PDB file of C-alpha atoms and ligand atoms in Angstrom:
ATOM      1  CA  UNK A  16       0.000   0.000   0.000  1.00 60.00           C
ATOM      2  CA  UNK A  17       0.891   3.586  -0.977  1.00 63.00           C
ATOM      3  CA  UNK A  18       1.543   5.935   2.545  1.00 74.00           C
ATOM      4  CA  UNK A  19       0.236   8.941   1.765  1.00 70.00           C
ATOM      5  CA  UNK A  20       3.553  11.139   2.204  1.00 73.00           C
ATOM      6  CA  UNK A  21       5.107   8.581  -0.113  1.00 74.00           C
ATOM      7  CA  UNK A  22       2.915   9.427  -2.746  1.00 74.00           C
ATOM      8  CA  UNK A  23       4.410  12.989  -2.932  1.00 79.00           C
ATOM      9  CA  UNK A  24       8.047  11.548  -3.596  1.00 84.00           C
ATOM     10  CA  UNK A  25       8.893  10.759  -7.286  1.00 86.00           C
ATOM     11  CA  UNK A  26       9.840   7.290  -7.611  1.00 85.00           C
ATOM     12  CA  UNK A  27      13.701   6.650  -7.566  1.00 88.00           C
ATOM     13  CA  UNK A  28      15.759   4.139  -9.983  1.00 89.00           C
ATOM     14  CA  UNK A  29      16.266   1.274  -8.297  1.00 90.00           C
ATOM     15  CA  UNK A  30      19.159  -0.413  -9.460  1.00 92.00           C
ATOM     16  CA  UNK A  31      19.621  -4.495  -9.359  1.00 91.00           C
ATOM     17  CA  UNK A  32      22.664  -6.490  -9.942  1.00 89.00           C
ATOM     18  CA  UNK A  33      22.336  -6.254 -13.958  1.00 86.00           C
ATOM     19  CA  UNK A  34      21.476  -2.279 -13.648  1.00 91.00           C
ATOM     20  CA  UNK A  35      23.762  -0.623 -10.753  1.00 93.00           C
ATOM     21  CA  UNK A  36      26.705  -0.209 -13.201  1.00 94.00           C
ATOM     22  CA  UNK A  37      24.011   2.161 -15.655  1.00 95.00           C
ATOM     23  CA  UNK A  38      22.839   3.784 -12.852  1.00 96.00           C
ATOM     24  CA  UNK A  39      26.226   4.934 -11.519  1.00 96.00           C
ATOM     25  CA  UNK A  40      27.355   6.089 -15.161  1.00 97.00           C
ATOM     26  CA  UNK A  41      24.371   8.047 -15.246  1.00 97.00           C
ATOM     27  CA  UNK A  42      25.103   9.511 -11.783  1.00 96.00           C
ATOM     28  CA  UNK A  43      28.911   9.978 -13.254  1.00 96.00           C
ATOM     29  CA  UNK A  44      27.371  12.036 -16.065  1.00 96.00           C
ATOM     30  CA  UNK A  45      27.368   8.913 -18.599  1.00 97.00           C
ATOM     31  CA  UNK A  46      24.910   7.018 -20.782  1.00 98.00           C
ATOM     32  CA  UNK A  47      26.334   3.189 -20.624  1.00 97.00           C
ATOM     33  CA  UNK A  48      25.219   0.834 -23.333  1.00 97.00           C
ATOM     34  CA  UNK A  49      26.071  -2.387 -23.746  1.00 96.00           C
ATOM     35  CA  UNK A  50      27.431  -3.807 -26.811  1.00 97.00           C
ATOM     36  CA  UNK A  51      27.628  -7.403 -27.667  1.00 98.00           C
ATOM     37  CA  UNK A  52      31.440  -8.589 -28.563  1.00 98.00           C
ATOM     38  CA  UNK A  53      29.591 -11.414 -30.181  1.00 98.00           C
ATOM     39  CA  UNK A  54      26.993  -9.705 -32.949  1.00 98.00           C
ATOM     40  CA  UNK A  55      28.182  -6.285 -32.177  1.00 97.00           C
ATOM     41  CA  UNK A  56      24.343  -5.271 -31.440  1.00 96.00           C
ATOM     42  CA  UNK A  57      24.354  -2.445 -28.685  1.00 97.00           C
ATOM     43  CA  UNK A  58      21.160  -2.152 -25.686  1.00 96.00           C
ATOM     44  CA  UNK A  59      19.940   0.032 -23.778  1.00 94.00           C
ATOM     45  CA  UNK A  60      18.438  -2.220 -21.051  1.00 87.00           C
ATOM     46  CA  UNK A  61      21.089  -4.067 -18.651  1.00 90.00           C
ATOM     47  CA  UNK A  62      20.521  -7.281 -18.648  1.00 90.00           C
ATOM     48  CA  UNK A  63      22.728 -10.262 -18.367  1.00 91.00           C
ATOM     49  CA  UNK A  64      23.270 -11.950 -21.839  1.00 95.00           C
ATOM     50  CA  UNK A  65      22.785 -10.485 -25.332  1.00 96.00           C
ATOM     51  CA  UNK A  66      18.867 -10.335 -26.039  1.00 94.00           C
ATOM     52  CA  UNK A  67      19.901 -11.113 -29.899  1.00 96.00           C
ATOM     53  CA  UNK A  68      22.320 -14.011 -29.819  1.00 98.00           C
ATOM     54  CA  UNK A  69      22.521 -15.413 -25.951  1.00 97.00           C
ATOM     55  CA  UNK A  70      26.312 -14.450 -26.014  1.00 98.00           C
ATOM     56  CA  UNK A  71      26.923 -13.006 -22.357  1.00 96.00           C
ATOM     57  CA  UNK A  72      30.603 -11.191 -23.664  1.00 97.00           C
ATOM     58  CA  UNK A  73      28.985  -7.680 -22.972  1.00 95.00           C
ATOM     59  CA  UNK A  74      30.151  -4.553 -22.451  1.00 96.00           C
ATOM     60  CA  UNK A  75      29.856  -1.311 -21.620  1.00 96.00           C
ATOM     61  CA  UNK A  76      30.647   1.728 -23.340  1.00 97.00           C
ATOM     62  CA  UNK A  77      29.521   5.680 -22.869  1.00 97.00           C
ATOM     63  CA  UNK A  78      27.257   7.124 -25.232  1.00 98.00           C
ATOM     64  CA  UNK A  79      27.704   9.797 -27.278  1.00 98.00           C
ATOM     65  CA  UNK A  80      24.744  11.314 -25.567  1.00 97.00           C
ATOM     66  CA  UNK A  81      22.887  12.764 -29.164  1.00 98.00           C
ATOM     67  CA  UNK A  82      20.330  11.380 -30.508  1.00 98.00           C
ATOM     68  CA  UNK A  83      16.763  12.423 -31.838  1.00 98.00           C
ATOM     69  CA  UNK A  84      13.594  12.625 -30.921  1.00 98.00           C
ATOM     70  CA  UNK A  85      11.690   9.667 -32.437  1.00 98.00           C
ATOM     71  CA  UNK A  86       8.426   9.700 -30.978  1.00 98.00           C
ATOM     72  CA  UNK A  87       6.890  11.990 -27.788  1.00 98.00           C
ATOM     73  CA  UNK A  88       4.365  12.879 -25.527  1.00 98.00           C
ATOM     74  CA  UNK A  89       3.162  16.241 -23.783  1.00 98.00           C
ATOM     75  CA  UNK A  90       1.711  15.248 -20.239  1.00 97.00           C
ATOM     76  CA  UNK A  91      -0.428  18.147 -19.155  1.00 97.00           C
ATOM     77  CA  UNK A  92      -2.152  16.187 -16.435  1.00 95.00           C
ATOM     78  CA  UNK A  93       0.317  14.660 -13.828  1.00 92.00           C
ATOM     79  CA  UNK A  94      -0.107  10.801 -13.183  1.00 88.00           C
ATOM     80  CA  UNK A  95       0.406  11.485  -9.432  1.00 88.00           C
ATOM     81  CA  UNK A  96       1.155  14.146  -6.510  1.00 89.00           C
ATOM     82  CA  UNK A  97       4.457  14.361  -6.851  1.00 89.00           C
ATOM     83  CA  UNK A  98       4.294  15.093 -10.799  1.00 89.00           C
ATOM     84  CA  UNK A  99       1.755  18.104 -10.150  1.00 90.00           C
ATOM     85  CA  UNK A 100       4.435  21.071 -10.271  1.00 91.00           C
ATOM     86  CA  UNK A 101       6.391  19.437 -13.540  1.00 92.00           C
ATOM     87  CA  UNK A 102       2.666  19.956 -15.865  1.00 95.00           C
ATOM     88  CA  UNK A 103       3.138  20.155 -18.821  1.00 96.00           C
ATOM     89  CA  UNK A 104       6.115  18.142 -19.536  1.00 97.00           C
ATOM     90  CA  UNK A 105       7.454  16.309 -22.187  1.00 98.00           C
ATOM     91  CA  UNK A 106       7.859  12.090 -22.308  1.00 98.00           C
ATOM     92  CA  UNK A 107      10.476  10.975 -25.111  1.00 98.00           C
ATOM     93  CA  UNK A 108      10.858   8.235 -26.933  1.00 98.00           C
ATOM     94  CA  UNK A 109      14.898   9.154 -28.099  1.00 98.00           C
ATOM     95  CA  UNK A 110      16.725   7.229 -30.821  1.00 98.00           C
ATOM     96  CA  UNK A 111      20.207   7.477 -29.658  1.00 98.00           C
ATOM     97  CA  UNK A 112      23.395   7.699 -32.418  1.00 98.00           C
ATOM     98  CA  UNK A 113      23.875   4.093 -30.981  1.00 97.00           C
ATOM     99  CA  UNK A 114      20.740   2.942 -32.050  1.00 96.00           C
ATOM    100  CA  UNK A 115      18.739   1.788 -29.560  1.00 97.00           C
ATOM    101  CA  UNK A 116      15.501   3.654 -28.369  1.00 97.00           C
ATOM    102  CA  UNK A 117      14.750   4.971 -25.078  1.00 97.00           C
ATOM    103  CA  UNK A 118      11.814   6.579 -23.332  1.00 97.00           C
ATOM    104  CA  UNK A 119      13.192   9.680 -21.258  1.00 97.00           C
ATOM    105  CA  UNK A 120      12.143  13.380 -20.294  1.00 96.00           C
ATOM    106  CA  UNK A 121      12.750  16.774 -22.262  1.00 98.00           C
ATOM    107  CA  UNK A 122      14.375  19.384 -19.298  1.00 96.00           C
ATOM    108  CA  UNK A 123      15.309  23.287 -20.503  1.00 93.00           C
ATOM    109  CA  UNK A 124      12.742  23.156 -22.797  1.00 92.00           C
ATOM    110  CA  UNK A 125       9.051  24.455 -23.774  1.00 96.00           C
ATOM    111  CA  UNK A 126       7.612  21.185 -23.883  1.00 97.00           C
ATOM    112  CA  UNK A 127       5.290  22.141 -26.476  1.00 97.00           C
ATOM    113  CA  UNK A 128       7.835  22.872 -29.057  1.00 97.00           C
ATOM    114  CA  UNK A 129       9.179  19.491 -29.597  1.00 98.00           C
ATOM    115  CA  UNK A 130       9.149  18.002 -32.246  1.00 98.00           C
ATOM    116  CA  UNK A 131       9.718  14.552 -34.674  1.00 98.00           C
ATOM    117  CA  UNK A 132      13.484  14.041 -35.224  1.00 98.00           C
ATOM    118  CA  UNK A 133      14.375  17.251 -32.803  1.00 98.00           C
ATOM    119  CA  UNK A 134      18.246  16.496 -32.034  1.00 98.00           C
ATOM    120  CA  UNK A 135      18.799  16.256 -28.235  1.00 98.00           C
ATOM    121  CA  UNK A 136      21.380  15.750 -26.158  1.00 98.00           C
ATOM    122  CA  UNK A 137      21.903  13.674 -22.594  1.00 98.00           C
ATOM    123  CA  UNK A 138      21.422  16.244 -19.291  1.00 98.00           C
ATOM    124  CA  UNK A 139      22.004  13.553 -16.121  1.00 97.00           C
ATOM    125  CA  UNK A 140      19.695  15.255 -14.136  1.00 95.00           C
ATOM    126  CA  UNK A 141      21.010  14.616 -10.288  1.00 94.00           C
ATOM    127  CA  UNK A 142      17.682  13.951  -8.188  1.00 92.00           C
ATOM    128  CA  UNK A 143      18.792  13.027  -4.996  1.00 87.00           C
ATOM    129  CA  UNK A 144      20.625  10.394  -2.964  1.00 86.00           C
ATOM    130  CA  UNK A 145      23.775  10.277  -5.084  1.00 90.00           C
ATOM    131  CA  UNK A 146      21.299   9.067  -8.192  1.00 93.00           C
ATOM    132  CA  UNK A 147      20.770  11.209 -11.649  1.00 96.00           C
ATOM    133  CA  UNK A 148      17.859  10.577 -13.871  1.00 96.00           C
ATOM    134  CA  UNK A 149      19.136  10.234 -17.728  1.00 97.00           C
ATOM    135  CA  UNK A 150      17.338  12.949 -19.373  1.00 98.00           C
ATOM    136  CA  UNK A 151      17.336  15.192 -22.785  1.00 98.00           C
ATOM    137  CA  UNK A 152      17.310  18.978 -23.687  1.00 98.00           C
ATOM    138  CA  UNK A 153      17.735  20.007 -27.200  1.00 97.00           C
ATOM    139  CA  UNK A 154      20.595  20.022 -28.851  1.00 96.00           C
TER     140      UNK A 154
HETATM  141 ZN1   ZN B  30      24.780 -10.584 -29.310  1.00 66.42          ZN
END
């Protein structure tokens, strides 16, 4: 069950044994991927073994940190409490240089002025007990 005063507090990252070495990148100001040694494929999620060929020779490299805007959403109506002061904000769906696609938040921005294929760039935005949230502002 939700407390109350919990439902005022954004959710933090919580990083497992196949995520902590993302999450401390991001708080170090870097985007890790992970790129297969075995069909050279590159992912966003952490996970243990290649999701294309089962090879578990992975590793990790920094991101560039560009990439484009490949799909989006304006939220004007927050999904909880804590959200209520960030209305209206911008949900992306980024296509890194790298390749792979991830879902992230415009910061810096009028969130009403993105656009398809807008180039961003990575802002780790810190948010509190040594963590960062990977986020983008246009580039
Ligand atoms: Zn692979």
């Amino acid at each position: 069950m939700i407390r109350p005063e919990d439902a005022l507090k954004k959710p933090l990252p919580l990083p497992d044994a196949d995520s902590a070495v993302f999450w401390e990148g991001i708080a170090d100001g870097k985007l890790l991927l992970q790129h297969c040694l075995a069909c050279h494929r590159v992912h966003y999620y952490q996970q243990g073994i290649c999701r294309d060929c089962g090879s578990s020779r992975l590793e990790h490299r920094a991101a560039s940190g560009r990439g484009k805007v490949h799909s989006f959403s304006v939220v004007y109506r927050a999904p909880g409490p804590a959200f209520k002061g960030d209305t209206p904000y911008a949900v992306l769906l980024v296509e890194l240089e790298e390749g792979p696609r991830m879902i992230s938040s415009l910061v810096g921005g009028d969130p009403e002025k993105v656009e398809f294929d807008m180039a961003v760039e990575l802002v780790c935005e810190p948010v509190g007990d040594g963590m960062a949230l990977p986020c983008f502002r246009r580039a």
